[in-house]
Phi, psi and omega in degrees: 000146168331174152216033172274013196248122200254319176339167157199121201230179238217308165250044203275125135132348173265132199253142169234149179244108191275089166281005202266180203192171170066252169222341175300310176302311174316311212280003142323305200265319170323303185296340171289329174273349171286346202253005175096026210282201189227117170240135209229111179287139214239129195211157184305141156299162182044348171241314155102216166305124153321317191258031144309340183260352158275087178226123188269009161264359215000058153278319198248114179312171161311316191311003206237302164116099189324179209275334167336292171317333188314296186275347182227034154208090176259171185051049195231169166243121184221134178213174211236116191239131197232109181277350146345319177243155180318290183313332176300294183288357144309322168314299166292317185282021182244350212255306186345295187304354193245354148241187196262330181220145167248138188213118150237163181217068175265179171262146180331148191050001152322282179296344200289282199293334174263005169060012143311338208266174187293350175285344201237355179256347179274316177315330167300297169202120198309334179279000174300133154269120183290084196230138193248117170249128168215187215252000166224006166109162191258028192171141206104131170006292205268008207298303174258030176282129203297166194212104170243166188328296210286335159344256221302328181297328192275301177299339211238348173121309192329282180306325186273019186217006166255178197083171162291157192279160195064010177285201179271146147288138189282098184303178174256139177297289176304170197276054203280012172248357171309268177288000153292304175303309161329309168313302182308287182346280173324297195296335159295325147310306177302319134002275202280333167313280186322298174324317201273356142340296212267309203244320181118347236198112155323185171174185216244160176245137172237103173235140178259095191325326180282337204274340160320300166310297158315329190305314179309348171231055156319296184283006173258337170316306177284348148305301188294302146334294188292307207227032160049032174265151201230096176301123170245191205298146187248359157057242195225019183236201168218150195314313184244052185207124222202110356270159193181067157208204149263125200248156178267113160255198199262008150212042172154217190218145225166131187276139152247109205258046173303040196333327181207165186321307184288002165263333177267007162273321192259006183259316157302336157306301198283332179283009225354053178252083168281329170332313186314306207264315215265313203265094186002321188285347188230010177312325199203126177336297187308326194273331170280349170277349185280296183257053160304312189310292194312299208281349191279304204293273231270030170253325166313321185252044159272330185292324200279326206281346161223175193282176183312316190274345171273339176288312176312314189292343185291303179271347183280323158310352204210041159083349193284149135327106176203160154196171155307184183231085206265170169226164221281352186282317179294317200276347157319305201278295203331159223252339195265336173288283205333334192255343177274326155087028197271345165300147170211139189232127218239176168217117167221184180300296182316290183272338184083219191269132174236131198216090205217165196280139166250201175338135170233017166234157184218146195245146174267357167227314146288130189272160156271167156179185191238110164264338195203127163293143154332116184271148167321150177285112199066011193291003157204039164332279202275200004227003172229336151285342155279332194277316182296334157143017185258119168324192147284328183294303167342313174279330199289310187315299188317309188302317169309289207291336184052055158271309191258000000 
C-alpha cells in the first residue's frame, strides 16, 4: 500500500483513485477517507461532478461545489483528468500502478470503451481493487437503463411500500439507496483490502444500487419468498408488529414502539384500558396485527386528547419504548448530536462558513476525523501528479493540452 497519507486511520496508507460522480460512489469514497485512505477525486476539467451544481442557495459556484456536493465528499483530494483523450487515459494508466482502489459509478461498459475498465487497470497492477457501482447490476434487461436514487426507490420496493395504505408512493426522504449503496460499497472494498493481505491480489467489487436497496427489506423478503405474502404500505409501523408507529397527540407526533407483549402490557395498564388487554383480539401480537385498524383507532383517539411531551413522560416512566417525531433541523439542534460530536464546522477564504455531518463511525484506536472540505474543481492537481511521480514539464504539457 502506499504511504502518503500521515493521518493514522484505520486506512491511512491506502491510496484510492475517485472516478464516481453524483452520490452513491462519492459517498463510498467518503467513508474510506474517513477512515484515512488518500482519496484522490478525479473529475472532467472545467465541469466536474454534476452535483456540484445543486446548491440551492446558489452561494457557492460550481467551481467550489453547493453545499450538496459538500456533504458528500468530504475528505478528498481533487484533481481533474479527462479520460476522453488518449493522453487522459495514459495518464490514469501511469497513476494506476500507484494505487490500491478504483471506484467508478458510470453505466456498464463505459471505463470499459475508454480501456479503463477492470481487465485493462489490473493488467498495469494485479493489486488494484476495483469497484463498480451501478444502478441495475452489469449485466440484465435493465443493465443501461439510466439509474438514480428516486429510480431505484421506486423500482427496488421502496416507494410502493412507504406511505399509508390508499395514499400515493411515497419517496424516502434522505437519498437511501444512494447512500445505502455507498456503504455496501466501502465494506467490499474494505473485504477485498483485507483479503489481498492474505493472497496478494487485488479483484474487481461489484455492487449494484437496486440489489442494495432491496437488501433493506431482508426480512420482508423472506416472507414474501417462503409464504407468497403480499405486503401493503407500511405507513410508520411494521407490518408484524402492532402497535409499533407513530400516533397523533394534540400537537404533533410520537412514536409508540411494542417491540414485545410486555411492553403493549404495560402500555395498556398505564392507559388504564383493560378492555386492551382482556379482550382476545388483543391479547397477543399476531391477534392485533390481524385487528390492527381497531387497536390503531382507539389507541389514536386516546393519543389525541394530550400532548406530546405529556405521553412520553407517561410511557418512558413506565418503560415504554417512545420518542418524538423530530425533523431535521429540530434533531441537528438536539443535545445528543452535540454530544456525539458529529456536526463540524469549517471557515474557510473561498468557501466561507460551512457547517456539515462528519464521521459517523468512530475506532478507540484508529480515529476517524474530518480533515478537509470538499474539493474545489481541480484544486489539487498539480500537487498530486508531481507527487505521484510527473515532472513540472510534464505537468505544465497536460495543462496546455487541457487534458488536466
Amino acid at each position: 500500500m502506499s504511504n502518503t497519507t500521515t493521518r493514522r486511520g484505520a486506512l491511512s496508507g491506502v491510496r484510492v483513485l475517485d472516478f464516481s460522480h453524483q452520490a452513491a460512489g462519492p459517498w463510498c469514497t467518503t467513508l474510506l477517507g474517513d477512515m484515512g485512505a488518500d482519496v484522490i477525486k478525479i473529475e472532467k476539467p472545467g465541469r466536474g461532478d454534476s452535483i456540484r451544481y445543486a446548491d440551492r442557495s446558489g452561494r457557492l459556484p460550481p467551481e467550489i461545489g453547493g453545499l450538496n456536493f459538500q456533504g458528500l465528499n468530504r475528505n478528498k483530494r481533487g484533481i481533474t483528468i479527462d479520460i476522453g483523450a488518449e493522453q487522459g487515459v495514459a495518464l490514469v494508466k501511469r497513476l494506476a500502478p500507484k494505487a490500491d482502489v478504483v471506484v467508478e459509478n458510470f453505466r456498464p461498459g463505459v471505463m470499459d470503451r475508454h480501456e479503463l475498465g477492470y481487465t485493462h487497470l489490473r493488467a498495469v497492477n494485479p493489486r488494484i481493487i476495483y469497484c463498480s457501482i451501478t444502478a441495475f447490476g452489469p449485466r440484465g434487461p435493465l443493465a443501461q437503463k439510466p439509474g438514480m436514487d428516486l429510480i431505484i426507490q421506486a423500482t427496488a420496493g421502496l416507494m410502493g411500500h412507504t406511505g399509508e395504505e390508499g395514499g400515493p408512493p411515497i419517496k424516502s426522504a434522505p437519498p437511501v439507496a444512494d447512500i445505502n449503496t455507498g456503504i455496501y460499497a466501502a465494506y467490499g472494498i474494505c473485504g477485498a483490502l483485507f483479503e489481498r493481505e492474505r493472497s496478494g491480489e487485488g479483484q474487481h467489487v461489484e455492487v449494484a444500487m437496486l440489489d442494495a436497496v432491496l437488501s433493506l427489506f431482508a426480512d420482508n423478503a423472506a416472507n414474501v419468498l417462503t409464504e407468497h405474502t403480499m405486503f401493503g404500505k407500511f405507513g410508520s409501523g411494521h407490518p408484524d408488529l402492532v402497535p409499533y408507529q407513530a400516533f397523533p397527540a394534540s400537537d404533533g407526533y410520537f412514536i409508540v414502539a411494542c417491540l414485545t407483549n410486555a411492553f403493549y402490557k404495560r402500555l395498556a395498564s398505564v392507559l388504564g384500558r383493560d378492555d386492551l388487554l382482556n379482550d382476545p383480539r388483543f391479547a397477543t401480537n399476531p391477534s392485533r396485527v390481524q385487528h390492527r385498524e381497531h387497536v390503531v383507532g382507539v389507541l389514536s383517539d386516546i393519543f389525541k386528547q394530550n400532548t406530546c411531551a405529556h405521553w412520553i413522560a407517561l410511557l418512558e416512566a413506565n418503560d415504554i419504548p417512545t420518542c418524538r417525531v423530530n425533523r431535521l433541523e429540530e434533531v441537528l439542534a438536539s443535545e445528543q448530536i452535540a454530544e456525539n460530536k458529529l456536526v463540524v464546522e469549517r471557515d474557510d477564504p473561498k468557501r466561507g462558513h460551512i457547517s456539515v455531518l462528519g464521521p459517523p463511525v468512530h475506532l478507540s484506536r484508529t480515529q476517524t476525523c474530518f480533515e478537509r472540505l470538499a474539493p474545489m474543481i481541480g484544486e489539487h492537481t498539480d500537487e498530486v501528479l508531481k507527487e505521484l511521480g510527473l515532472d513540472d514539464t510534464e505537468v505544465a504539457a497536460l495543462h496546455a493540452a487541457k487534458v488536466v
